[in-house]
PDB file of C-alpha atoms in Angstrom:
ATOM      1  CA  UNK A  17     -41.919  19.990-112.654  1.00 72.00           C
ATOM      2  CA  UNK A  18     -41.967  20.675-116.243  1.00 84.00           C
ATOM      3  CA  UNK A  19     -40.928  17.704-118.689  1.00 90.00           C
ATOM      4  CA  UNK A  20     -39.539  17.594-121.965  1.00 94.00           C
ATOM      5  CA  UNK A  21     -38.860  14.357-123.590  1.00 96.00           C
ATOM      6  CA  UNK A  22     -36.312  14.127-126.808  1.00 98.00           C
ATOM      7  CA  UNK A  23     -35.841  11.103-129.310  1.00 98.00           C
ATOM      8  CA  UNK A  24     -33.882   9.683-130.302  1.00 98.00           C
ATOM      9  CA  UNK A  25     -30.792  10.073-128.081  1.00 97.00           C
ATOM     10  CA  UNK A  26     -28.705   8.636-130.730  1.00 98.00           C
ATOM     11  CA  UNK A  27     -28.925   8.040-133.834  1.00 98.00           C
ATOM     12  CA  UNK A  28     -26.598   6.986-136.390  1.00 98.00           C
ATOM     13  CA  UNK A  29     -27.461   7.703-140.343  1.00 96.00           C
ATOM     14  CA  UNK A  30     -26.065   7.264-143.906  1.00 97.00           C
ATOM     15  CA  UNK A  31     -24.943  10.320-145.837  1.00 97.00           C
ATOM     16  CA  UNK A  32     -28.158  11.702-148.187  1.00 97.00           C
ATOM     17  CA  UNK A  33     -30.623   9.785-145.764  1.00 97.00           C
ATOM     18  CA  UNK A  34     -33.161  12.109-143.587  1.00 97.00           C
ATOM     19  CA  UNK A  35     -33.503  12.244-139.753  1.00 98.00           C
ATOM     20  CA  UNK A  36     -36.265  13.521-137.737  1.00 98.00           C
ATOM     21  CA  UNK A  37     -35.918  14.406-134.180  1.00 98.00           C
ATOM     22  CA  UNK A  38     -38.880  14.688-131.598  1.00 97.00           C
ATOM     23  CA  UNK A  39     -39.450  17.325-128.723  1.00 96.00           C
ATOM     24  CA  UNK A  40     -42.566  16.830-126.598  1.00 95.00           C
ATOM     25  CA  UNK A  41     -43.533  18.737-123.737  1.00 92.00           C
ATOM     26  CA  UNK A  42     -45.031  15.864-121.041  1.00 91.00           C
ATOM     27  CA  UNK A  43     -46.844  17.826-118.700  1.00 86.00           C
ATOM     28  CA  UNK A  44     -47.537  22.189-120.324  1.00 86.00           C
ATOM     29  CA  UNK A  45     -48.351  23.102-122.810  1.00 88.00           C
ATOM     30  CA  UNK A  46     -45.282  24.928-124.963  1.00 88.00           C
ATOM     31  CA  UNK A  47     -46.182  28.446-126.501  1.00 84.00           C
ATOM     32  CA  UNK A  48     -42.876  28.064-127.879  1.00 91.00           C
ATOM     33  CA  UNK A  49     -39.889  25.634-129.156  1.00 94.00           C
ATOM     34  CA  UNK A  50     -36.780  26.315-129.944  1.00 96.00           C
ATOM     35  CA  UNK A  51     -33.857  23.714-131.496  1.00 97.00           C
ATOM     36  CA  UNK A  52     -30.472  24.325-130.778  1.00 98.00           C
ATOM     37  CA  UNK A  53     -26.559  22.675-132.407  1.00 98.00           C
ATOM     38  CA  UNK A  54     -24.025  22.275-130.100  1.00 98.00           C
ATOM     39  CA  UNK A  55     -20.705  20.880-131.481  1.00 96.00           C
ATOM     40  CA  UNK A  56     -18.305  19.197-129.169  1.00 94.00           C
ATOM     41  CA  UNK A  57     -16.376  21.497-126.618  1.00 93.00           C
ATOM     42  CA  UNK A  58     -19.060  24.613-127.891  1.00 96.00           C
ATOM     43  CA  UNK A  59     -21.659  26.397-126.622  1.00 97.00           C
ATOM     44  CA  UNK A  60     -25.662  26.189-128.081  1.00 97.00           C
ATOM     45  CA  UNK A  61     -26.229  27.620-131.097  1.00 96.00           C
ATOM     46  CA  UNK A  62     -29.680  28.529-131.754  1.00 96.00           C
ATOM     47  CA  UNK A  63     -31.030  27.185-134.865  1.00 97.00           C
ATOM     48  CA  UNK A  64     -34.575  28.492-134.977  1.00 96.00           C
ATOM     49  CA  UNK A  65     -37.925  29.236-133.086  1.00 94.00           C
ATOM     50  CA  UNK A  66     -40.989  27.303-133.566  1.00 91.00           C
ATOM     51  CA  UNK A  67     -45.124  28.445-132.012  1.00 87.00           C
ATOM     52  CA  UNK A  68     -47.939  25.997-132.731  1.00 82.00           C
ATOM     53  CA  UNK A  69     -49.445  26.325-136.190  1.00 81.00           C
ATOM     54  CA  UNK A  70     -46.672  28.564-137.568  1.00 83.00           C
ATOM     55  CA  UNK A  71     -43.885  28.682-139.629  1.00 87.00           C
ATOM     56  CA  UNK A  72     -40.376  28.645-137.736  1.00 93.00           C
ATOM     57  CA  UNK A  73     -38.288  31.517-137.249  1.00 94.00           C
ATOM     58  CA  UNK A  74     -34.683  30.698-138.795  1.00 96.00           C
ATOM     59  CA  UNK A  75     -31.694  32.386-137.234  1.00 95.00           C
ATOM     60  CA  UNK A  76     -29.126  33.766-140.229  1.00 95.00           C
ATOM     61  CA  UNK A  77     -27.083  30.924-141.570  1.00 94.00           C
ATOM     62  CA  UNK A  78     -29.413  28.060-140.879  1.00 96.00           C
ATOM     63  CA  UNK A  79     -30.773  26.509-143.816  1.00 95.00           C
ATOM     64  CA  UNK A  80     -34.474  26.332-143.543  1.00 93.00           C
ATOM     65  CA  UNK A  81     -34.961  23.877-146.523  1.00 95.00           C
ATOM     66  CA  UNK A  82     -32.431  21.571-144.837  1.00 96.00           C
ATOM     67  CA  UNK A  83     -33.371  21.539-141.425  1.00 97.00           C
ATOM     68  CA  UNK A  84     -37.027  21.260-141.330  1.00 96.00           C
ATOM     69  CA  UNK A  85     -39.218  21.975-138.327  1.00 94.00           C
ATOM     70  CA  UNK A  86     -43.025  21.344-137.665  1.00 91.00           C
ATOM     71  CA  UNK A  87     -44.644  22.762-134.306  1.00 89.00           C
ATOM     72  CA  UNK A  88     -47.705  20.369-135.145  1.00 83.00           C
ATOM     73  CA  UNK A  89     -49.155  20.658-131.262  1.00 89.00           C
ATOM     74  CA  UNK A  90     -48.845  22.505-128.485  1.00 89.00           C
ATOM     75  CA  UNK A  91     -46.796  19.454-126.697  1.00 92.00           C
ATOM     76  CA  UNK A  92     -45.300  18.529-130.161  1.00 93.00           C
ATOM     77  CA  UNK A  93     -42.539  19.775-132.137  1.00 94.00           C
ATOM     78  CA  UNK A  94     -40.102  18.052-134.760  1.00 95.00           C
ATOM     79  CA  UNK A  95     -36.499  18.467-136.470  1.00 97.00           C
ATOM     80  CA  UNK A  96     -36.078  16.885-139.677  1.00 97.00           C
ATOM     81  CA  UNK A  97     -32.154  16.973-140.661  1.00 98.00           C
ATOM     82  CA  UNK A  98     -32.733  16.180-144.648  1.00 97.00           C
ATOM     83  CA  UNK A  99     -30.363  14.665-146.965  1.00 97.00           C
ATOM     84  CA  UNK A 100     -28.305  14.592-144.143  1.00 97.00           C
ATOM     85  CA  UNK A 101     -24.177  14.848-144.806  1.00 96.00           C
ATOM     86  CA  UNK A 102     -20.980  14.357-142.424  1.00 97.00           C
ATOM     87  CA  UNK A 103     -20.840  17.594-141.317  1.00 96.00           C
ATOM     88  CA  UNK A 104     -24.499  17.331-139.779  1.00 97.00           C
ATOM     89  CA  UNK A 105     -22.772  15.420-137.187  1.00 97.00           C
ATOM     90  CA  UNK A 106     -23.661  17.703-133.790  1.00 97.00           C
ATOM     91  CA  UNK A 107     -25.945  17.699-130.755  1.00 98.00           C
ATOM     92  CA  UNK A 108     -28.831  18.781-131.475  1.00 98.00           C
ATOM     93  CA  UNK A 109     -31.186  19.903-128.156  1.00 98.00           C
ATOM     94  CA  UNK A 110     -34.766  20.726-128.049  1.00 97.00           C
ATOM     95  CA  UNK A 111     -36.375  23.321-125.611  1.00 96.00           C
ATOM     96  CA  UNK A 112     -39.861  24.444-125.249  1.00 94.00           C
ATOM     97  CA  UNK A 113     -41.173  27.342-123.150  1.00 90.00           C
ATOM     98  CA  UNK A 114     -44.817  27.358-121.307  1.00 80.00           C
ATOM     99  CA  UNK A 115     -46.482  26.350-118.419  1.00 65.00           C
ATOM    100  CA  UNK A 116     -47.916  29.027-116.084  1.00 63.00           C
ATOM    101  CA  UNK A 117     -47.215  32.141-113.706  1.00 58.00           C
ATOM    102  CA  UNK A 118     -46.390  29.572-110.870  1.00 58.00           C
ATOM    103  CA  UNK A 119     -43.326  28.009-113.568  1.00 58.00           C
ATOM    104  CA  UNK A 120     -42.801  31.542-114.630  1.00 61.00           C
ATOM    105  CA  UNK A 121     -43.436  30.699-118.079  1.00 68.00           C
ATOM    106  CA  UNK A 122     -39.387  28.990-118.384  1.00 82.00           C
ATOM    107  CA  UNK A 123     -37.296  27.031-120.451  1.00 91.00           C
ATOM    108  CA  UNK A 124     -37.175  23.774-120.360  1.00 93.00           C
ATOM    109  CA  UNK A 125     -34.295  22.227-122.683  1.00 95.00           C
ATOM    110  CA  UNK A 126     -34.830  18.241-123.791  1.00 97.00           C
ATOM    111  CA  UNK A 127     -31.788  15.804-122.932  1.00 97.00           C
ATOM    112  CA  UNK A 128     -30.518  16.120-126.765  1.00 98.00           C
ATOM    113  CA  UNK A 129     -30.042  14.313-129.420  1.00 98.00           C
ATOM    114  CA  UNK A 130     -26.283  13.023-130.983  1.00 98.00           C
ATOM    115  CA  UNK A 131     -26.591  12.850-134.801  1.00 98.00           C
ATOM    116  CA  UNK A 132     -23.916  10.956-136.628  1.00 98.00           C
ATOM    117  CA  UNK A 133     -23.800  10.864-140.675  1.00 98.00           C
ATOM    118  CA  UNK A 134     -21.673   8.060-141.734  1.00 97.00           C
TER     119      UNK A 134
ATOM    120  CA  UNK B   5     -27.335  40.499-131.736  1.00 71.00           C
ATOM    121  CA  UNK B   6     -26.540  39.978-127.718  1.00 83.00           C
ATOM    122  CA  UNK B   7     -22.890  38.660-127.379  1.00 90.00           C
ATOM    123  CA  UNK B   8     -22.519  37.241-124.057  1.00 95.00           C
ATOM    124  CA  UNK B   9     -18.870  35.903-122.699  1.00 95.00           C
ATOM    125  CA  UNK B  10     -18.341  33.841-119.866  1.00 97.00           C
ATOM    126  CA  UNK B  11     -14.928  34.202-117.335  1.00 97.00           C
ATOM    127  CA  UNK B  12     -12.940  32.083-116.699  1.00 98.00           C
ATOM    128  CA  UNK B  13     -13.235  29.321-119.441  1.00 97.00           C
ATOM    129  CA  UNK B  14     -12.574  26.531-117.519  1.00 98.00           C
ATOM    130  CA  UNK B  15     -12.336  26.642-113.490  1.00 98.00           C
ATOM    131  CA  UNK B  16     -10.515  23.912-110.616  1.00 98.00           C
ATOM    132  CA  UNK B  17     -11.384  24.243-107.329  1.00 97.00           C
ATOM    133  CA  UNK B  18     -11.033  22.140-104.208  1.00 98.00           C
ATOM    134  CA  UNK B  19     -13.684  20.477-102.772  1.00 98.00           C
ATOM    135  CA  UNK B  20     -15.235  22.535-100.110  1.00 98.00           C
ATOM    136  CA  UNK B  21     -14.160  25.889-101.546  1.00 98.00           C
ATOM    137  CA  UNK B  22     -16.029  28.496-103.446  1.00 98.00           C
ATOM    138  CA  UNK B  23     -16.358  28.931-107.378  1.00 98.00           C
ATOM    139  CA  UNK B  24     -17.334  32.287-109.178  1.00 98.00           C
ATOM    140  CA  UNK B  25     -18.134  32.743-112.900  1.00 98.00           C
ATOM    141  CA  UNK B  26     -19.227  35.359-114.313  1.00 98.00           C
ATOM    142  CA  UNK B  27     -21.470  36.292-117.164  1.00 98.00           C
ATOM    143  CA  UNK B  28     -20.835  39.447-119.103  1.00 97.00           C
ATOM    144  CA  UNK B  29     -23.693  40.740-121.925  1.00 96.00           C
ATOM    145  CA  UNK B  30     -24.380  43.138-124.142  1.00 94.00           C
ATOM    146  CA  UNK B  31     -27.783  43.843-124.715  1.00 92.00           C
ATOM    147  CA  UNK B  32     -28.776  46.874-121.731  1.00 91.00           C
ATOM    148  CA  UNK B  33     -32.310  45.668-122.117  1.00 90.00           C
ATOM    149  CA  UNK B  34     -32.131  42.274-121.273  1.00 92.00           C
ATOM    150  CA  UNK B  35     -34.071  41.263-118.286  1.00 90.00           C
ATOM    151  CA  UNK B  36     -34.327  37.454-117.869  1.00 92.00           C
ATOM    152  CA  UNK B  37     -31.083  36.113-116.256  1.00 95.00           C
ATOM    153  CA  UNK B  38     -30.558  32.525-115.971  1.00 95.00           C
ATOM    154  CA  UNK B  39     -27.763  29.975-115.431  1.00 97.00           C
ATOM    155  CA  UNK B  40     -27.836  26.305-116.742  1.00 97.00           C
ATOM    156  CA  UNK B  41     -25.761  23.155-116.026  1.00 98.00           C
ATOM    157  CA  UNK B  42     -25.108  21.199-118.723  1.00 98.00           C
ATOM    158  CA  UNK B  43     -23.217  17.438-117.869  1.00 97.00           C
ATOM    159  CA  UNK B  44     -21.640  15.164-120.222  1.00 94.00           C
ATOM    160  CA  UNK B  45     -24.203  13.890-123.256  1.00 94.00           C
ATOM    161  CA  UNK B  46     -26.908  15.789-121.905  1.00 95.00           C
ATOM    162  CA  UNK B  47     -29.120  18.822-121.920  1.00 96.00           C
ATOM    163  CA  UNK B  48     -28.664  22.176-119.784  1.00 97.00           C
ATOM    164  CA  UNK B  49     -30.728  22.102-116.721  1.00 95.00           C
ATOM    165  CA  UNK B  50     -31.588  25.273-115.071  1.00 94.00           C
ATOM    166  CA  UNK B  51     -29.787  25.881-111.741  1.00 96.00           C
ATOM    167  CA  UNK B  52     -30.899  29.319-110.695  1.00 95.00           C
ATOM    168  CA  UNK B  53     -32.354  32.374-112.282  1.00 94.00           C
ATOM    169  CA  UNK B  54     -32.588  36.435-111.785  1.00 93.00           C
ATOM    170  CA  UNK B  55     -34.809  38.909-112.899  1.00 89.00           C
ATOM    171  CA  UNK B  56     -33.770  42.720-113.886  1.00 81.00           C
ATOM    172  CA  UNK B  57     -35.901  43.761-110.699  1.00 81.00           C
ATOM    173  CA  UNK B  58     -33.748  41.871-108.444  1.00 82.00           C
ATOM    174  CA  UNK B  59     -29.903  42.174-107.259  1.00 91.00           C
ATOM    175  CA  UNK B  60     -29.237  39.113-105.963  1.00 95.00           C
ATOM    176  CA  UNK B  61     -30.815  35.432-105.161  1.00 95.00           C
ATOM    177  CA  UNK B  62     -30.311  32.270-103.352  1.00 96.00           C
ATOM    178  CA  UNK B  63     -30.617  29.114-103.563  1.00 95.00           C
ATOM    179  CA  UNK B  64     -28.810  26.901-100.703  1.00 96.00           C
ATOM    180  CA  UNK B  65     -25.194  26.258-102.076  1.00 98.00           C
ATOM    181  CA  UNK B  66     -25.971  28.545-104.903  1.00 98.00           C
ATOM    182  CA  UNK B  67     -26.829  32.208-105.665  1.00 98.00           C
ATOM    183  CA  UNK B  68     -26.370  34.592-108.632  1.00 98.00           C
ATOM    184  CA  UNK B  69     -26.084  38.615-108.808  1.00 97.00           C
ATOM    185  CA  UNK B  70     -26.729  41.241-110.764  1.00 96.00           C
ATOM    186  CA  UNK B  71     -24.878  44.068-112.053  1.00 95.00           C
ATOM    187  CA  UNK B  72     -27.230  45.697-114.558  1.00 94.00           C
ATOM    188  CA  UNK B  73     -25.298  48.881-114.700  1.00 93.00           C
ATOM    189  CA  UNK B  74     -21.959  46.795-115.712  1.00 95.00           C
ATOM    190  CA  UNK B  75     -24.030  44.221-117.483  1.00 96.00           C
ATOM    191  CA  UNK B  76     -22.616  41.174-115.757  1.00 96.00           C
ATOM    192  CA  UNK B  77     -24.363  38.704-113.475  1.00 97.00           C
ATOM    193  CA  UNK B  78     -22.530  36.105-111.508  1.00 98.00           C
ATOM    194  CA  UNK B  79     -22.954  32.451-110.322  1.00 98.00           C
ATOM    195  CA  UNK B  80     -21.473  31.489-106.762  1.00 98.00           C
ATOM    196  CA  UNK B  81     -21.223  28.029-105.511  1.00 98.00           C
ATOM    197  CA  UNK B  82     -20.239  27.362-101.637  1.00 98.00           C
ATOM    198  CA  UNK B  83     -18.966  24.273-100.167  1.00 98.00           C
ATOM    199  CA  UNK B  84     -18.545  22.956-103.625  1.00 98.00           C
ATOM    200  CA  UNK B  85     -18.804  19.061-104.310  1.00 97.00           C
ATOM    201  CA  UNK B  86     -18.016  16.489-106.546  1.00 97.00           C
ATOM    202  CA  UNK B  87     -21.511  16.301-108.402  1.00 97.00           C
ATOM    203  CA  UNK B  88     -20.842  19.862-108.827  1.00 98.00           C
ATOM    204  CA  UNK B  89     -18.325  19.123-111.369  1.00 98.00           C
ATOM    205  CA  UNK B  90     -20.028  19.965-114.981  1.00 98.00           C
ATOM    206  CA  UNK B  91     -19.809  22.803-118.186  1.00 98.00           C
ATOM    207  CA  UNK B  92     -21.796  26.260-116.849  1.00 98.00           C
ATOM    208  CA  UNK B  93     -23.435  28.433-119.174  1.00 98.00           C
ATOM    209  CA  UNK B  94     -25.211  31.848-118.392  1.00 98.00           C
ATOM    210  CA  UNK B  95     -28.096  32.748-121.141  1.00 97.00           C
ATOM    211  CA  UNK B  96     -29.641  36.008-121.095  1.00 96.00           C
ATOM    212  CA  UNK B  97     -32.742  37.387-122.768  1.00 93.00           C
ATOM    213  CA  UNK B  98     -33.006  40.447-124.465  1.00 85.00           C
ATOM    214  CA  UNK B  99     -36.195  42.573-124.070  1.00 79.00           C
ATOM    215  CA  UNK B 100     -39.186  41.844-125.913  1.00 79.00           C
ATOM    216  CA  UNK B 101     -37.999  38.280-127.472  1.00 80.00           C
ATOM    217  CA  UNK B 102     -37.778  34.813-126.255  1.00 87.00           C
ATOM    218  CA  UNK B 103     -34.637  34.084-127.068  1.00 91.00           C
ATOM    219  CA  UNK B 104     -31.748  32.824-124.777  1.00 94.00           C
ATOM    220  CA  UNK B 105     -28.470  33.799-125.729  1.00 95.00           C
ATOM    221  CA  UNK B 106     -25.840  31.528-124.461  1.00 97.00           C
ATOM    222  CA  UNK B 107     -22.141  32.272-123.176  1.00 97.00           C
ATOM    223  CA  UNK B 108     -19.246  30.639-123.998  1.00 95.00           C
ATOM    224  CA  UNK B 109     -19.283  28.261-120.920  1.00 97.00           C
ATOM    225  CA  UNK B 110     -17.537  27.228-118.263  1.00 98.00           C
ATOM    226  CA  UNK B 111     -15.967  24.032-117.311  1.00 98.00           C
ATOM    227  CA  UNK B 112     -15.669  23.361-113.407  1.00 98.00           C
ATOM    228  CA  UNK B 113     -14.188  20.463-111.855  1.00 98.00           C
ATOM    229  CA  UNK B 114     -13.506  19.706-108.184  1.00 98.00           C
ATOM    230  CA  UNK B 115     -10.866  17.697-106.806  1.00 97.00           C
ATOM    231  CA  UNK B 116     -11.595  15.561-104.411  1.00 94.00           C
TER     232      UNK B 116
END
């Protein structure tokens, strides 16, 4: 079935420092990506929508210049938290859409990533 | 936007008995139904999905239906177990866009 693979898992960070976060699809190829922020006891939030070789789709609130996503590949797409502060502190979860008629073209989320600014 | 809310919030129920959530949207022209299971520290895996073409489908202990006239769509789970113990969400998607919009979620636990 369709595989998508997230790192870090964890990762722990000092205040003003930048993070980056990887989503790769193993085994399609992912028209799409999407990042979501979940904070404890919430639901996903999306943050924005990535295709291969264009610029991310931001949802209203989310700060493009701080949150900084590259859809290099069609099996590659990353989250850069920059100048990361305290309140960065979430989930953050990965999920890219693709494969074929048989897959029906779904979702497939990665198994998230807990950021923690210290 | 879609707003989507999930009933009830949270959800006991013995082992061996039946749980039902349910999903209400807003958007009349969604058409992609799905329902994830998301456990502890990790991310939501896809249990069972519906299209708008379809009333109702099943898959062994679990099965979802449609309302598209109410705009609701429910998850059932028989003979409930243990492992079934996790936080349910229900994410539709609106016509012409990719986007899942998730519900509020559910927490379900079984007692032994």
């Amino acid at each position: 079935g369709a595989v998508v693979s997230q790192h870090p898992s964890r990762v722990i960070c000092k205040s003003g420092t930048s993070v980056k976060i990887e989503c790769r699809s193993l085994d399609f190829q992912a028209t799409t990506m999407f990042w979501y922020r979940q904070f404890p006891k919430q639901s996903l939030m999306l943050m924005a929508t990535s295709n291969e070789g264009s610029k991310a789709t931001y949802e209203q609130g989310v700060e493009k210049d701080k949150f900084l996503i590259n859809h290099a590949s069609l099996t590659l797409s990353t989250l850069t938290v920059t100048s990361a502060h305290p309140e960065d502190s979430s989930f953050y979860i990965c999920s890219a859409r693709g494969g074929n008629r048989e897959t029906n073209y779904g979702y497939t989320f990665g198994s998230g990533t807990r950021l923690t600014v210290v | 936007g879609e707003n989507v809310e999930q009933h009830p919030s949270t959800l006991s129920v013995q082992e061996g008995d039946s749980a039902v959530i349910k999903c209400t949207y807003s958007d009349s022209a969604s058409n992609y139904f799905p329902w994830y299971k998301q456990e502890l520290g990790k991310g939501p895996q896809l249990i069972i999905d519906i299209r708008s073409n379809v009333g109702e489908k099943k898959d062994q202990r679990i099965a979802v239906t449609l309302n598209k006239t109410a705009k609701h769509f429910s998850l059932h789970i028989t003979e409930t177990q243990p492992e079934d113990s996790a936080v349910y969400f229900c994410a539709p998607r609106g016509f012409g866009n990719e986007k899942l919009t998730f519900g509020t979620g559910t927490r379900l636990t079984i007692i032994p």
